[in-house]
């Protein structure tokens, strides 16, 4: 639509613990120990693979790839701002955000916070409220972690949520338009991002949230234990291309779960092969193009994709165009490319 887009993908190379409840080991530190590498080597290694996979699957690179470890100063400044406004308190293991101070905490997930507090089935240690979360975690034994920093509160590392607010604000401003992520982030991570960002600035943090549903296997979220979890290179080894996989992804709306089976991926591969064959057949056509027909079809396609990125309907419309006898081959080819 001609909008100028500034796109950021941030890299969590510190602070994401094995539990979303601010407990457990740092995932990067754990992987570094397991693989006998430095934390930086681990995150750089997987980031390189991830960027390579994005290229293969034809996803645009963002304008910025900020890393949490390179923005600790910004995170400390944001925590200091929250501290000044009275949103923080100290426990023996870190500095926490007091969600009880926010009237609309949990609005994104429509959380019944009073219900959560009343239950108190899960012990939450020194937290004032069950929903409170760590902004800064103290190192249990300073000097033992590979990644830790000095701060006004002691040696430690940032909490997972604060990283995203600090980095997005640095590159996109205190209010920005679109924030994406998996649907599992609605109730904790994105809810906490909103709380700390709006607590610090007093402004709306994000205008539109787009949450992707899960890729599933046997109707459950894919995972190492349940199965269905493959890397792109493993899928390529089985004779599929990255674009076969992309075609498969486009066959479901981003907010609906998509069930992974080899049969489903095979069907996507076959459909994509057919599509390429048709396109290569009509490519050489030199028919005279009717501008009116073309504009009508382009407008229809935009209406479909503008309806919350309806990719399955858009794919279906592409096939309708290729089968439409009212269009000649030159028109079909140009519309297919569009």
Short mmCIF file of N, CA and C in Angstrom, two decimals, residues 142-276:
data_model
loop_
_atom_site.label_atom_id
_atom_site.label_comp_id
_atom_site.label_asym_id
_atom_site.label_seq_id
_atom_site.Cartn_x
_atom_site.Cartn_y
_atom_site.Cartn_z
N UNK A 142 27.69 -14.30 41.77
CA UNK A 142 28.32 -13.41 40.79
C UNK A 142 29.66 -13.95 40.30
N UNK A 143 29.84 -13.91 38.99
CA UNK A 143 31.08 -14.43 38.40
C UNK A 143 30.92 -15.82 37.81
N UNK A 144 29.82 -16.52 38.17
CA UNK A 144 29.61 -17.88 37.67
C UNK A 144 28.92 -17.87 36.29
N UNK A 145 28.06 -16.90 36.07
CA UNK A 145 27.36 -16.80 34.78
C UNK A 145 28.31 -16.19 33.74
N UNK A 146 28.10 -16.59 32.48
CA UNK A 146 28.89 -15.98 31.41
C UNK A 146 28.38 -14.56 31.12
N UNK A 147 27.06 -14.37 31.26
CA UNK A 147 26.48 -13.08 30.90
C UNK A 147 25.84 -12.43 32.13
N UNK A 148 26.53 -11.45 32.69
CA UNK A 148 25.99 -10.69 33.81
C UNK A 148 26.61 -9.30 33.79
N UNK A 149 25.87 -8.34 34.39
CA UNK A 149 26.28 -6.94 34.30
C UNK A 149 26.10 -6.26 35.65
N UNK A 150 26.86 -5.18 35.85
CA UNK A 150 26.65 -4.32 37.02
C UNK A 150 25.41 -3.49 36.80
N UNK A 151 24.68 -3.23 37.87
CA UNK A 151 23.49 -2.38 37.77
C UNK A 151 23.36 -1.61 39.09
N UNK A 152 22.47 -0.62 39.16
CA UNK A 152 22.26 0.08 40.44
C UNK A 152 21.75 -0.83 41.55
N UNK A 153 21.26 -2.04 41.17
CA UNK A 153 20.64 -2.94 42.16
C UNK A 153 21.55 -4.12 42.52
N UNK A 154 22.63 -4.28 41.77
CA UNK A 154 23.53 -5.41 42.01
C UNK A 154 23.87 -6.12 40.72
N UNK A 155 24.81 -7.06 40.80
CA UNK A 155 25.24 -7.81 39.60
C UNK A 155 24.14 -8.79 39.20
N UNK A 156 23.83 -8.79 37.92
CA UNK A 156 22.78 -9.70 37.45
C UNK A 156 22.54 -9.56 35.97
N UNK A 157 21.31 -9.84 35.57
CA UNK A 157 20.96 -9.82 34.14
C UNK A 157 19.49 -9.40 34.02
N UNK A 158 19.10 -8.86 32.85
CA UNK A 158 17.73 -8.37 32.71
C UNK A 158 16.71 -9.49 32.61
N UNK A 159 15.49 -9.18 33.02
CA UNK A 159 14.37 -10.10 32.83
C UNK A 159 14.02 -10.15 31.35
N UNK A 160 13.33 -11.19 30.94
CA UNK A 160 13.01 -11.43 29.53
C UNK A 160 12.11 -10.33 28.96
N UNK A 161 11.12 -9.87 29.73
CA UNK A 161 10.12 -8.93 29.19
C UNK A 161 10.71 -7.54 28.94
N UNK A 162 11.55 -7.07 29.84
CA UNK A 162 12.07 -5.70 29.76
C UNK A 162 12.89 -5.49 28.49
N UNK A 163 13.53 -6.57 28.02
CA UNK A 163 14.36 -6.46 26.81
C UNK A 163 13.54 -5.97 25.63
N UNK A 164 12.37 -6.58 25.46
CA UNK A 164 11.55 -6.28 24.27
C UNK A 164 11.05 -4.85 24.30
N UNK A 165 10.64 -4.37 25.47
CA UNK A 165 10.17 -2.99 25.56
C UNK A 165 11.30 -2.01 25.28
N UNK A 166 12.46 -2.25 25.88
CA UNK A 166 13.59 -1.33 25.72
C UNK A 166 14.06 -1.27 24.27
N UNK A 167 14.14 -2.43 23.61
CA UNK A 167 14.64 -2.45 22.23
C UNK A 167 13.61 -1.90 21.25
N UNK A 168 12.34 -2.27 21.42
CA UNK A 168 11.33 -1.76 20.47
C UNK A 168 11.19 -0.25 20.60
N UNK A 169 11.25 0.27 21.84
CA UNK A 169 11.14 1.72 22.04
C UNK A 169 12.33 2.45 21.42
N UNK A 170 13.51 1.85 21.52
CA UNK A 170 14.71 2.50 20.95
C UNK A 170 14.59 2.65 19.44
N UNK A 171 14.09 1.62 18.77
CA UNK A 171 14.06 1.64 17.30
C UNK A 171 12.74 2.11 16.71
N UNK A 172 11.64 2.01 17.48
CA UNK A 172 10.33 2.35 16.92
C UNK A 172 9.59 3.46 17.67
N UNK A 173 10.14 3.91 18.80
CA UNK A 173 9.48 4.96 19.57
C UNK A 173 8.60 4.39 20.67
N UNK A 174 8.06 5.29 21.50
CA UNK A 174 7.29 4.84 22.68
C UNK A 174 5.94 4.22 22.31
N UNK A 175 5.40 4.60 21.15
CA UNK A 175 4.18 3.97 20.62
C UNK A 175 4.49 3.54 19.19
N UNK A 176 4.20 2.30 18.86
CA UNK A 176 4.39 1.88 17.46
C UNK A 176 3.18 1.08 17.00
N UNK A 177 3.17 0.75 15.70
CA UNK A 177 1.93 0.26 15.08
C UNK A 177 1.64 -1.22 15.26
N UNK A 178 2.59 -2.08 14.89
CA UNK A 178 2.28 -3.52 14.83
C UNK A 178 3.30 -4.32 15.63
N UNK A 179 2.80 -5.20 16.49
CA UNK A 179 3.66 -6.11 17.25
C UNK A 179 3.16 -7.52 16.96
N UNK A 180 4.07 -8.40 16.54
CA UNK A 180 3.66 -9.77 16.24
C UNK A 180 4.22 -10.74 17.27
N UNK A 181 3.78 -11.97 17.21
CA UNK A 181 4.28 -13.00 18.12
C UNK A 181 3.34 -14.18 18.16
N UNK A 182 3.75 -15.23 18.85
CA UNK A 182 2.92 -16.43 18.98
C UNK A 182 1.80 -16.19 19.98
N UNK A 183 0.69 -16.92 19.81
CA UNK A 183 -0.48 -16.73 20.69
C UNK A 183 -0.16 -17.09 22.15
N UNK A 184 0.91 -17.91 22.36
CA UNK A 184 1.27 -18.27 23.74
C UNK A 184 1.85 -17.08 24.51
N UNK A 185 2.17 -15.99 23.81
CA UNK A 185 2.73 -14.82 24.49
C UNK A 185 1.67 -13.84 25.00
N UNK A 186 0.41 -14.09 24.66
CA UNK A 186 -0.63 -13.10 25.01
C UNK A 186 -0.74 -12.92 26.52
N UNK A 187 -0.86 -14.03 27.26
CA UNK A 187 -1.22 -13.90 28.68
C UNK A 187 -0.07 -13.50 29.59
N UNK A 188 1.19 -13.75 29.18
CA UNK A 188 2.31 -13.40 30.06
C UNK A 188 3.23 -12.37 29.40
N UNK A 189 3.94 -12.76 28.38
CA UNK A 189 4.99 -11.91 27.82
C UNK A 189 4.46 -10.58 27.27
N UNK A 190 3.47 -10.65 26.41
CA UNK A 190 2.97 -9.40 25.81
C UNK A 190 2.18 -8.57 26.82
N UNK A 191 1.50 -9.24 27.73
CA UNK A 191 0.80 -8.53 28.81
C UNK A 191 1.81 -7.76 29.67
N UNK A 192 2.95 -8.38 29.95
CA UNK A 192 3.97 -7.72 30.77
C UNK A 192 4.70 -6.61 30.01
N UNK A 193 4.88 -6.81 28.71
CA UNK A 193 5.47 -5.74 27.88
C UNK A 193 4.59 -4.49 27.94
N UNK A 194 3.29 -4.68 27.81
CA UNK A 194 2.36 -3.53 27.86
C UNK A 194 2.44 -2.86 29.22
N UNK A 195 2.41 -3.66 30.29
CA UNK A 195 2.41 -3.12 31.66
C UNK A 195 3.64 -2.24 31.90
N UNK A 196 4.82 -2.75 31.60
CA UNK A 196 6.04 -1.99 31.91
C UNK A 196 6.21 -0.79 30.96
N UNK A 197 5.82 -0.95 29.69
CA UNK A 197 5.99 0.14 28.73
C UNK A 197 5.04 1.29 29.03
N UNK A 198 3.77 0.95 29.25
CA UNK A 198 2.78 2.00 29.52
C UNK A 198 2.96 2.58 30.92
N UNK A 199 3.48 1.75 31.85
CA UNK A 199 3.81 2.26 33.19
C UNK A 199 4.90 3.31 33.12
N UNK A 200 5.88 3.07 32.23
CA UNK A 200 7.04 3.99 32.11
C UNK A 200 6.70 5.26 31.35
N UNK A 201 5.86 5.14 30.29
CA UNK A 201 5.64 6.30 29.41
C UNK A 201 4.28 6.98 29.60
N UNK A 202 3.31 6.21 30.12
CA UNK A 202 1.96 6.77 30.22
C UNK A 202 1.25 6.83 28.87
N UNK A 203 1.85 6.21 27.84
CA UNK A 203 1.27 6.22 26.49
C UNK A 203 0.90 4.82 26.04
N UNK A 204 -0.02 4.73 25.05
CA UNK A 204 -0.33 3.43 24.47
C UNK A 204 0.94 2.85 23.86
N UNK A 205 1.21 1.58 24.12
CA UNK A 205 2.45 0.96 23.68
C UNK A 205 2.36 0.51 22.21
N UNK A 206 1.31 -0.27 21.89
CA UNK A 206 1.16 -0.83 20.54
C UNK A 206 -0.28 -0.64 20.07
N UNK A 207 -0.43 -0.32 18.78
CA UNK A 207 -1.79 -0.12 18.23
C UNK A 207 -2.44 -1.42 17.78
N UNK A 208 -1.66 -2.31 17.17
CA UNK A 208 -2.22 -3.57 16.67
C UNK A 208 -1.34 -4.76 17.06
N UNK A 209 -1.98 -5.77 17.62
CA UNK A 209 -1.27 -7.01 17.98
C UNK A 209 -1.68 -8.10 17.01
N UNK A 210 -0.70 -8.78 16.39
CA UNK A 210 -0.99 -9.91 15.50
C UNK A 210 -0.37 -11.16 16.09
N UNK A 211 -1.22 -12.10 16.50
CA UNK A 211 -0.72 -13.32 17.15
C UNK A 211 -0.94 -14.54 16.26
N UNK A 212 0.14 -15.25 16.00
CA UNK A 212 0.07 -16.46 15.19
C UNK A 212 -0.33 -17.65 16.03
N UNK A 213 -1.23 -18.48 15.47
CA UNK A 213 -1.62 -19.73 16.16
C UNK A 213 -0.51 -20.76 15.97
N UNK A 214 -0.62 -21.87 16.69
CA UNK A 214 0.43 -22.89 16.68
C UNK A 214 0.44 -23.74 15.41
N UNK A 215 1.64 -24.18 15.07
CA UNK A 215 1.78 -25.29 14.14
C UNK A 215 1.59 -26.52 15.02
N UNK A 216 0.69 -27.42 14.63
CA UNK A 216 0.39 -28.57 15.50
C UNK A 216 0.80 -29.89 14.83
N UNK A 217 0.90 -30.91 15.66
CA UNK A 217 1.20 -32.26 15.19
C UNK A 217 0.29 -33.19 15.99
N UNK A 218 -0.55 -33.95 15.30
CA UNK A 218 -1.58 -34.77 15.96
C UNK A 218 -2.42 -33.89 16.90
N UNK A 219 -2.77 -32.72 16.39
CA UNK A 219 -3.65 -31.75 17.07
C UNK A 219 -3.05 -31.13 18.34
N UNK A 220 -1.76 -31.34 18.60
CA UNK A 220 -1.11 -30.69 19.74
C UNK A 220 0.05 -29.85 19.24
N UNK A 221 0.42 -28.82 20.01
CA UNK A 221 1.54 -27.96 19.62
C UNK A 221 2.78 -28.81 19.37
N UNK A 222 3.47 -28.57 18.25
CA UNK A 222 4.67 -29.38 17.98
C UNK A 222 5.72 -29.15 19.06
N UNK A 223 6.40 -30.21 19.44
CA UNK A 223 7.43 -30.11 20.47
C UNK A 223 8.34 -31.33 20.36
N UNK A 224 9.46 -31.26 21.06
CA UNK A 224 10.40 -32.39 21.03
C UNK A 224 9.75 -33.66 21.58
N UNK A 225 8.95 -33.49 22.63
CA UNK A 225 8.35 -34.67 23.27
C UNK A 225 7.17 -35.23 22.47
N UNK A 226 6.36 -34.33 21.88
CA UNK A 226 5.15 -34.79 21.17
C UNK A 226 5.45 -35.18 19.72
N UNK A 227 6.50 -34.61 19.14
CA UNK A 227 6.85 -34.93 17.75
C UNK A 227 6.42 -33.84 16.78
N UNK A 228 6.80 -34.03 15.50
CA UNK A 228 6.44 -33.07 14.46
C UNK A 228 7.39 -31.89 14.36
N UNK A 229 8.47 -31.91 15.15
CA UNK A 229 9.39 -30.78 15.17
C UNK A 229 10.59 -31.07 14.27
N UNK A 230 10.66 -30.34 13.15
CA UNK A 230 11.78 -30.53 12.22
C UNK A 230 12.41 -29.18 11.89
N UNK A 231 13.71 -29.20 11.66
CA UNK A 231 14.35 -27.98 11.19
C UNK A 231 14.14 -27.91 9.67
N UNK A 232 14.38 -26.74 9.11
CA UNK A 232 14.21 -26.56 7.67
C UNK A 232 15.17 -27.48 6.90
N UNK A 233 16.40 -27.61 7.40
CA UNK A 233 17.38 -28.47 6.70
C UNK A 233 16.95 -29.94 6.73
N UNK A 234 16.29 -30.37 7.82
CA UNK A 234 15.79 -31.76 7.88
C UNK A 234 14.66 -31.97 6.87
N UNK A 235 13.84 -30.94 6.69
CA UNK A 235 12.75 -31.03 5.72
C UNK A 235 13.32 -31.08 4.29
N UNK A 236 14.38 -30.28 4.06
CA UNK A 236 15.03 -30.28 2.75
C UNK A 236 15.67 -31.63 2.45
N UNK A 237 16.22 -32.27 3.48
CA UNK A 237 16.84 -33.60 3.31
C UNK A 237 15.82 -34.64 2.85
N UNK A 238 14.55 -34.39 3.18
CA UNK A 238 13.49 -35.34 2.79
C UNK A 238 12.92 -34.99 1.41
N UNK A 239 13.57 -34.06 0.71
CA UNK A 239 13.17 -33.78 -0.68
C UNK A 239 12.18 -32.65 -0.86
N UNK A 240 11.96 -31.86 0.17
CA UNK A 240 11.06 -30.72 0.05
C UNK A 240 11.87 -29.43 0.00
N UNK A 241 11.34 -28.41 -0.68
CA UNK A 241 12.05 -27.13 -0.70
C UNK A 241 11.47 -26.21 0.37
N UNK A 242 12.21 -25.16 0.69
CA UNK A 242 11.74 -24.17 1.67
C UNK A 242 10.43 -23.53 1.19
N UNK A 243 10.29 -23.37 -0.14
CA UNK A 243 9.08 -22.74 -0.66
C UNK A 243 7.88 -23.69 -0.68
N UNK A 244 8.14 -25.01 -0.68
CA UNK A 244 7.04 -25.97 -0.46
C UNK A 244 6.45 -25.73 0.93
N UNK A 245 7.36 -25.53 1.89
CA UNK A 245 6.93 -25.29 3.28
C UNK A 245 6.17 -23.97 3.38
N UNK A 246 6.67 -22.94 2.68
CA UNK A 246 5.99 -21.64 2.72
C UNK A 246 4.57 -21.77 2.14
N UNK A 247 4.45 -22.51 1.03
CA UNK A 247 3.13 -22.72 0.42
C UNK A 247 2.20 -23.40 1.44
N UNK A 248 2.75 -24.39 2.15
CA UNK A 248 1.98 -25.10 3.18
C UNK A 248 1.51 -24.12 4.27
N UNK A 249 2.42 -23.24 4.73
CA UNK A 249 2.06 -22.26 5.76
C UNK A 249 0.94 -21.33 5.28
N UNK A 250 1.00 -20.93 4.01
CA UNK A 250 0.01 -19.99 3.47
C UNK A 250 -1.38 -20.62 3.33
N UNK A 251 -1.44 -21.95 3.45
CA UNK A 251 -2.73 -22.63 3.26
C UNK A 251 -3.67 -22.50 4.46
N UNK A 252 -3.18 -21.93 5.57
CA UNK A 252 -4.05 -21.69 6.74
C UNK A 252 -3.90 -20.24 7.18
N UNK A 253 -4.98 -19.68 7.71
CA UNK A 253 -4.93 -18.32 8.22
C UNK A 253 -3.99 -18.28 9.42
N UNK A 254 -3.23 -17.18 9.56
CA UNK A 254 -2.21 -17.14 10.62
C UNK A 254 -2.79 -17.28 12.03
N UNK A 255 -4.09 -16.98 12.19
CA UNK A 255 -4.68 -17.10 13.53
C UNK A 255 -5.39 -18.44 13.75
N UNK A 256 -5.24 -19.35 12.78
CA UNK A 256 -5.83 -20.69 12.94
C UNK A 256 -4.68 -21.70 13.03
N UNK A 257 -4.82 -22.71 13.90
CA UNK A 257 -3.76 -23.73 14.00
C UNK A 257 -3.59 -24.45 12.66
N UNK A 258 -2.38 -24.88 12.36
CA UNK A 258 -2.10 -25.61 11.12
C UNK A 258 -1.49 -26.94 11.51
N UNK A 259 -2.10 -28.03 11.04
CA UNK A 259 -1.65 -29.36 11.45
C UNK A 259 -0.57 -29.89 10.50
N UNK A 260 0.61 -30.17 11.06
CA UNK A 260 1.70 -30.68 10.24
C UNK A 260 1.63 -32.20 10.11
N UNK A 261 1.57 -32.65 8.84
CA UNK A 261 1.79 -34.08 8.55
C UNK A 261 2.59 -34.09 7.25
N UNK A 262 3.27 -35.20 6.99
CA UNK A 262 4.02 -35.30 5.73
C UNK A 262 3.06 -35.31 4.55
N UNK A 263 1.85 -35.85 4.76
CA UNK A 263 0.84 -35.87 3.68
C UNK A 263 0.44 -34.44 3.32
N UNK A 264 0.21 -33.61 4.37
CA UNK A 264 -0.18 -32.22 4.12
C UNK A 264 0.93 -31.45 3.41
N UNK A 265 2.18 -31.70 3.83
CA UNK A 265 3.30 -31.02 3.19
C UNK A 265 3.45 -31.49 1.74
N UNK A 266 3.17 -32.78 1.53
CA UNK A 266 3.24 -33.34 0.17
C UNK A 266 2.20 -32.70 -0.74
N UNK A 267 1.00 -32.51 -0.20
CA UNK A 267 -0.08 -31.87 -0.98
C UNK A 267 0.33 -30.44 -1.37
N UNK A 268 0.96 -29.74 -0.43
CA UNK A 268 1.42 -28.37 -0.70
C UNK A 268 2.51 -28.38 -1.78
N UNK A 269 3.42 -29.34 -1.67
CA UNK A 269 4.51 -29.47 -2.67
C UNK A 269 3.94 -29.69 -4.07
N UNK A 270 2.95 -30.60 -4.16
CA UNK A 270 2.34 -30.91 -5.47
C UNK A 270 1.61 -29.70 -6.05
N UNK A 271 0.88 -28.99 -5.18
CA UNK A 271 0.14 -27.80 -5.63
C UNK A 271 1.11 -26.73 -6.13
N UNK A 272 2.20 -26.56 -5.38
CA UNK A 272 3.20 -25.56 -5.76
C UNK A 272 3.90 -25.92 -7.08
N UNK A 273 4.16 -27.23 -7.27
CA UNK A 273 4.75 -27.70 -8.54
C UNK A 273 3.80 -27.40 -9.70
N UNK A 274 2.50 -27.71 -9.52
CA UNK A 274 1.50 -27.44 -10.56
C UNK A 274 1.47 -25.96 -10.90
N UNK A 275 1.52 -25.13 -9.85
CA UNK A 275 1.48 -23.68 -10.02
C UNK A 275 2.67 -23.22 -10.88
N UNK A 276 3.86 -23.71 -10.53
CA UNK A 276 5.07 -23.31 -11.28
C UNK A 276 4.98 -23.76 -12.75
#
